[in-house]
PDB file of C-alpha atoms in Angstrom:
ATOM      1  CA  MET A   1     -14.679 -16.146 -11.164  1.00 57.00           C
ATOM      2  CA  LYS A   2     -15.481 -12.587 -12.298  1.00 73.00           C
ATOM      3  CA  ARG A   3     -12.628 -10.336 -13.315  1.00 76.00           C
ATOM      4  CA  TYR A   4     -12.071  -6.868 -11.960  1.00 79.00           C
ATOM      5  CA  SER A   5     -12.502  -3.987 -14.383  1.00 84.00           C
ATOM      6  CA  PRO A   6      -9.366  -2.911 -16.281  1.00 88.00           C
ATOM      7  CA  VAL A   7      -9.248   0.345 -14.266  1.00 90.00           C
ATOM      8  CA  LEU A   8      -9.211  -1.558 -10.958  1.00 90.00           C
ATOM      9  CA  VAL A   9      -6.587  -3.950 -12.318  1.00 91.00           C
ATOM     10  CA  VAL A  10      -4.329  -1.055 -13.371  1.00 93.00           C
ATOM     11  CA  LEU A  11      -4.793   0.646  -9.991  1.00 94.00           C
ATOM     12  CA  HIS A  12      -4.052  -2.627  -8.155  1.00 93.00           C
ATOM     13  CA  TRP A  13      -0.737  -3.138  -9.956  1.00 94.00           C
ATOM     14  CA  VAL A  14       0.250   0.547  -9.761  1.00 95.00           C
ATOM     15  CA  LEU A  15      -0.410   0.407  -6.023  1.00 95.00           C
ATOM     16  CA  ALA A  16       1.534  -2.859  -5.680  1.00 95.00           C
ATOM     17  CA  LEU A  17       4.547  -1.356  -7.461  1.00 95.00           C
ATOM     18  CA  PHE A  18       4.490   1.945  -5.554  1.00 96.00           C
ATOM     19  CA  ILE A  19       3.817   0.379  -2.143  1.00 96.00           C
ATOM     20  CA  ILE A  20       6.722  -2.056  -2.475  1.00 95.00           C
ATOM     21  CA  MET A  21       8.962   0.726  -3.816  1.00 94.00           C
ATOM     22  CA  ALA A  22       7.972   3.132  -1.002  1.00 95.00           C
ATOM     23  CA  LEU A  23       8.504   0.460   1.670  1.00 94.00           C
ATOM     24  CA  PHE A  24      12.034  -0.303   0.478  1.00 93.00           C
ATOM     25  CA  MET A  25      12.810   3.395   0.050  1.00 92.00           C
ATOM     26  CA  GLY A  26      11.546   4.144   3.546  1.00 90.00           C
ATOM     27  CA  PHE A  27      13.649   1.437   5.161  1.00 88.00           C
ATOM     28  CA  ASP A  28      16.706   2.693   3.213  1.00 88.00           C
ATOM     29  CA  ILE A  29      16.043   6.323   4.188  1.00 85.00           C
ATOM     30  CA  ALA A  30      15.750   5.373   7.866  1.00 82.00           C
ATOM     31  CA  THR A  31      19.377   4.164   7.818  1.00 83.00           C
ATOM     32  CA  LEU A  32      20.778   7.479   6.525  1.00 79.00           C
ATOM     33  CA  SER A  33      22.227  10.239   8.710  1.00 73.00           C
ATOM     34  CA  TYR A  34      19.967  13.230   9.384  1.00 66.00           C
ATOM     35  CA  GLU A  35      22.598  15.700   8.139  1.00 65.00           C
ATOM     36  CA  LEU A  36      22.774  14.276   4.651  1.00 66.00           C
ATOM     37  CA  ASP A  37      21.182  16.266   1.830  1.00 67.00           C
ATOM     38  CA  LEU A  38      20.748  12.866   0.206  1.00 71.00           C
ATOM     39  CA  LYS A  39      18.245  11.948   2.931  1.00 77.00           C
ATOM     40  CA  VAL A  40      16.033  14.936   2.074  1.00 83.00           C
ATOM     41  CA  ASP A  41      16.359  14.223  -1.663  1.00 84.00           C
ATOM     42  CA  ARG A  42      15.294  10.621  -1.142  1.00 87.00           C
ATOM     43  CA  LEU A  43      12.480  11.732   1.156  1.00 89.00           C
ATOM     44  CA  VAL A  44      11.139  13.981  -1.613  1.00 90.00           C
ATOM     45  CA  VAL A  45      10.843  10.933  -3.905  1.00 92.00           C
ATOM     46  CA  HIS A  46       9.365   8.904  -1.016  1.00 93.00           C
ATOM     47  CA  VAL A  47       6.773  11.625  -0.322  1.00 94.00           C
ATOM     48  CA  ILE A  48       5.821  11.766  -4.006  1.00 94.00           C
ATOM     49  CA  ALA A  49       5.426   7.976  -4.027  1.00 95.00           C
ATOM     50  CA  GLY A  50       3.267   8.249  -0.885  1.00 95.00           C
ATOM     51  CA  ALA A  51       1.083  10.884  -2.526  1.00 95.00           C
ATOM     52  CA  ILE A  52       0.618   8.675  -5.588  1.00 96.00           C
ATOM     53  CA  ILE A  53      -0.262   5.746  -3.319  1.00 97.00           C
ATOM     54  CA  GLY A  54      -2.782   7.833  -1.376  1.00 96.00           C
ATOM     55  CA  PHE A  55      -4.446   9.190  -4.506  1.00 96.00           C
ATOM     56  CA  ALA A  56      -4.513   5.849  -6.368  1.00 96.00           C
ATOM     57  CA  PHE A  57      -5.775   4.034  -3.290  1.00 95.00           C
ATOM     58  CA  LEU A  58      -8.638   6.453  -2.671  1.00 95.00           C
ATOM     59  CA  LEU A  59      -9.522   6.356  -6.378  1.00 95.00           C
ATOM     60  CA  ARG A  60      -9.510   2.533  -6.313  1.00 93.00           C
ATOM     61  CA  LEU A  61     -11.759   2.485  -3.237  1.00 92.00           C
ATOM     62  CA  ALA A  62     -14.174   5.002  -4.758  1.00 93.00           C
ATOM     63  CA  ILE A  63     -14.452   3.000  -7.986  1.00 92.00           C
ATOM     64  CA  LYS A  64     -14.772  -0.294  -6.133  1.00 86.00           C
ATOM     65  CA  TRP A  65     -17.520   1.017  -3.825  1.00 87.00           C
ATOM     66  CA  GLN A  66     -19.526   2.384  -6.754  1.00 89.00           C
ATOM     67  CA  ARG A  67     -19.588  -0.946  -8.563  1.00 78.00           C
ATOM     68  CA  PRO A  68     -21.903  -3.811  -7.583  1.00 71.00           C
ATOM     69  CA  ARG A  69     -20.249  -6.529  -5.521  1.00 66.00           C
ATOM     70  CA  SER A  70     -19.231  -9.678  -7.289  1.00 58.00           C
ATOM     71  CA  VAL A  71     -21.360 -12.767  -6.750  1.00 42.00           C
ATOM     72  CA  ALA A  72     -18.480 -14.560  -5.002  1.00 53.00           C
ATOM     73  CA  SER A  73     -18.041 -11.790  -2.401  1.00 50.00           C
ATOM     74  CA  GLN A  74     -21.775 -11.757  -1.621  1.00 47.00           C
ATOM     75  CA  THR A  75     -22.163 -15.504  -1.152  1.00 50.00           C
ATOM     76  CA  ASP A  76     -18.865 -16.639   0.390  1.00 67.00           C
ATOM     77  CA  HIS A  77     -19.774 -16.934   4.076  1.00 71.00           C
ATOM     78  CA  SER A  78     -17.131 -19.575   4.833  1.00 86.00           C
ATOM     79  CA  PHE A  79     -14.469 -18.948   7.452  1.00 88.00           C
ATOM     80  CA  ALA A  80     -11.893 -18.441   4.671  1.00 83.00           C
ATOM     81  CA  GLY A  81     -14.199 -15.964   2.908  1.00 83.00           C
ATOM     82  CA  ARG A  82     -14.765 -13.967   6.092  1.00 88.00           C
ATOM     83  CA  LEU A  83     -11.032 -14.086   6.885  1.00 90.00           C
ATOM     84  CA  ALA A  84     -10.167 -12.793   3.393  1.00 87.00           C
ATOM     85  CA  LYS A  85     -12.675  -9.966   3.756  1.00 88.00           C
ATOM     86  CA  ALA A  86     -11.278  -8.997   7.181  1.00 92.00           C
ATOM     87  CA  TYR A  87      -7.706  -9.223   5.880  1.00 93.00           C
ATOM     88  CA  HIS A  88      -8.457  -6.907   2.949  1.00 92.00           C
ATOM     89  CA  ALA A  89     -10.170  -4.412   5.274  1.00 92.00           C
ATOM     90  CA  GLY A  90      -7.072  -4.498   7.485  1.00 95.00           C
ATOM     91  CA  LEU A  91      -4.821  -4.036   4.455  1.00 95.00           C
ATOM     92  CA  TYR A  92      -6.846  -0.979   3.388  1.00 94.00           C
ATOM     93  CA  ILE A  93      -6.645   0.477   6.894  1.00 96.00           C
ATOM     94  CA  LEU A  94      -2.881  -0.102   6.989  1.00 97.00           C
ATOM     95  CA  VAL A  95      -2.283   1.594   3.638  1.00 96.00           C
ATOM     96  CA  LEU A  96      -4.397   4.593   4.628  1.00 96.00           C
ATOM     97  CA  GLY A  97      -2.722   4.680   8.055  1.00 97.00           C
ATOM     98  CA  VAL A  98       0.772   4.703   6.545  1.00 97.00           C
ATOM     99  CA  VAL A  99      -0.167   7.505   4.143  1.00 97.00           C
ATOM    100  CA  ALA A 100      -1.909   9.532   6.885  1.00 97.00           C
ATOM    101  CA  SER A 101       0.977   9.117   9.351  1.00 96.00           C
ATOM    102  CA  GLY A 102       3.423  10.151   6.619  1.00 94.00           C
ATOM    103  CA  ILE A 103       1.389  13.285   5.952  1.00 95.00           C
ATOM    104  CA  ALA A 104       1.218  14.023   9.688  1.00 95.00           C
ATOM    105  CA  MET A 105       4.990  13.619  10.013  1.00 93.00           C
ATOM    106  CA  ALA A 106       5.660  15.891   7.004  1.00 92.00           C
ATOM    107  CA  ILE A 107       3.409  18.564   8.512  1.00 93.00           C
ATOM    108  CA  GLU A 108       4.946  18.194  11.967  1.00 93.00           C
ATOM    109  CA  VAL A 109       8.527  18.752  10.732  1.00 90.00           C
ATOM    110  CA  ASP A 110       7.467  21.340   8.106  1.00 90.00           C
ATOM    111  CA  PHE A 111       8.911  19.179   5.346  1.00 90.00           C
ATOM    112  CA  PRO A 112       8.020  21.572   2.468  1.00 91.00           C
ATOM    113  CA  ASN A 113      10.052  24.304   4.197  1.00 89.00           C
ATOM    114  CA  ILE A 114      13.007  21.938   4.745  1.00 87.00           C
ATOM    115  CA  VAL A 115      12.995  21.116   1.023  1.00 87.00           C
ATOM    116  CA  ALA A 116      12.575  24.762  -0.052  1.00 88.00           C
ATOM    117  CA  GLN A 117      15.436  25.981   2.168  1.00 87.00           C
ATOM    118  CA  GLY A 118      17.737  23.028   1.479  1.00 81.00           C
ATOM    119  CA  GLY A 119      17.725  22.034   5.134  1.00 79.00           C
ATOM    120  CA  THR A 120      18.168  18.716   6.877  1.00 78.00           C
ATOM    121  CA  MET A 121      15.752  16.579   8.830  1.00 81.00           C
ATOM    122  CA  PRO A 122      15.513  17.336  12.570  1.00 81.00           C
ATOM    123  CA  GLN A 123      17.437  15.030  14.926  1.00 78.00           C
ATOM    124  CA  GLU A 124      14.384  14.572  17.156  1.00 78.00           C
ATOM    125  CA  LEU A 125      12.399  13.044  14.283  1.00 80.00           C
ATOM    126  CA  THR A 126      12.500   9.590  15.873  1.00 81.00           C
ATOM    127  CA  LEU A 127      10.842  11.012  19.001  1.00 88.00           C
ATOM    128  CA  LEU A 128       7.758  12.214  17.131  1.00 90.00           C
ATOM    129  CA  VAL A 129       4.632  10.111  17.645  1.00 94.00           C
ATOM    130  CA  SER A 130       3.813  10.431  13.940  1.00 93.00           C
ATOM    131  CA  ARG A 131       7.257   8.993  13.054  1.00 92.00           C
ATOM    132  CA  GLN A 132       6.897   6.127  15.525  1.00 94.00           C
ATOM    133  CA  LEU A 133       3.406   5.352  14.217  1.00 96.00           C
ATOM    134  CA  HIS A 134       4.617   5.550  10.610  1.00 95.00           C
ATOM    135  CA  GLY A 135       7.450   3.133  11.407  1.00 93.00           C
ATOM    136  CA  LEU A 136       5.127   0.658  13.144  1.00 96.00           C
ATOM    137  CA  LEU A 137       2.503   0.787  10.406  1.00 97.00           C
ATOM    138  CA  THR A 138       5.077   0.343   7.634  1.00 96.00           C
ATOM    139  CA  ARG A 139       6.411  -2.786   9.338  1.00 96.00           C
ATOM    140  CA  LEU A 140       2.884  -4.150   9.675  1.00 97.00           C
ATOM    141  CA  LEU A 141       2.212  -3.248   6.042  1.00 97.00           C
ATOM    142  CA  MET A 142       5.366  -5.094   4.955  1.00 96.00           C
ATOM    143  CA  ILE A 143       4.096  -8.212   6.744  1.00 97.00           C
ATOM    144  CA  ALA A 144       0.632  -7.766   5.212  1.00 96.00           C
ATOM    145  CA  VAL A 145       2.130  -7.429   1.710  1.00 96.00           C
ATOM    146  CA  ILE A 146       4.134 -10.636   2.189  1.00 96.00           C
ATOM    147  CA  VAL A 147       1.004 -12.442   3.419  1.00 95.00           C
ATOM    148  CA  HIS A 148      -0.929 -11.051   0.429  1.00 95.00           C
ATOM    149  CA  ILE A 149       1.670 -12.347  -2.032  1.00 94.00           C
ATOM    150  CA  LEU A 150       1.832 -15.752  -0.326  1.00 94.00           C
ATOM    151  CA  ALA A 151      -1.973 -16.038  -0.297  1.00 91.00           C
ATOM    152  CA  ALA A 152      -2.148 -15.164  -4.001  1.00 91.00           C
ATOM    153  CA  LEU A 153       0.504 -17.778  -4.783  1.00 92.00           C
ATOM    154  CA  TYR A 154      -1.364 -20.338  -2.655  1.00 91.00           C
ATOM    155  CA  HIS A 155      -4.551 -19.687  -4.616  1.00 88.00           C
ATOM    156  CA  GLN A 156      -2.777 -19.849  -7.963  1.00 89.00           C
ATOM    157  CA  LEU A 157      -0.363 -22.752  -7.386  1.00 92.00           C
ATOM    158  CA  ILE A 158      -2.013 -24.946  -4.720  1.00 92.00           C
ATOM    159  CA  LEU A 159      -5.761 -24.354  -5.078  1.00 87.00           C
ATOM    160  CA  LYS A 160      -5.376 -23.708  -8.819  1.00 86.00           C
ATOM    161  CA  ASP A 161      -8.460 -21.461  -8.785  1.00 85.00           C
ATOM    162  CA  ARG A 162      -6.935 -19.067 -11.355  1.00 82.00           C
ATOM    163  CA  LEU A 163      -7.035 -16.124  -8.956  1.00 82.00           C
ATOM    164  CA  PHE A 164      -4.385 -14.267 -10.973  1.00 83.00           C
ATOM    165  CA  SER A 165      -6.705 -14.184 -13.982  1.00 84.00           C
ATOM    166  CA  ARG A 166      -9.124 -12.096 -11.911  1.00 83.00           C
ATOM    167  CA  MET A 167      -6.455  -9.475 -11.261  1.00 84.00           C
ATOM    168  CA  TRP A 168      -5.055  -9.350 -14.807  1.00 85.00           C
ATOM    169  CA  PHE A 169      -6.196  -8.203 -18.193  1.00 81.00           C
ATOM    170  CA  GLY A 170      -8.218 -10.353 -20.534  1.00 74.00           C
ATOM    171  CA  LYS A 171     -11.660 -11.157 -21.795  1.00 71.00           C
ATOM    172  CA  ARG A 172     -14.369 -10.018 -19.388  1.00 57.00           C
TER     173      ARG A 172
END
């Protein structure tokens, strides 16, 4: 099985770390009162994490699309191969959707102005379509991340096809 390039491996693990961190931060932030300055402070960190995710994800896609496809991805026409391809496409759409809905929500509530003036988040935030979409997509992304981890463990521990070696550093 061919390995990914070191750049793609680094981007994969940076994205994994930041996505999991942003998901947990987002669920924690959602439980806080709107009046708390702490909520805005945590949202600033969450927004920065989202920006890093968006940038790293687009960079990873650009690099991946410029490289020739691996032999395995070109020849695996089995149901499992097609399912994996569809799953990864869905995962990419979810990540981009979460980032885009977060950006839309920040624009809609004028988040930079709230931060600059030391304000609080608006009470009607939960009524915004962008907030509802962001909440739905993050829940779907959480499920997709869990499925991704379980599938990787299945490959490594049950199928023993050394999938982890493809997404780690080592001899090319």
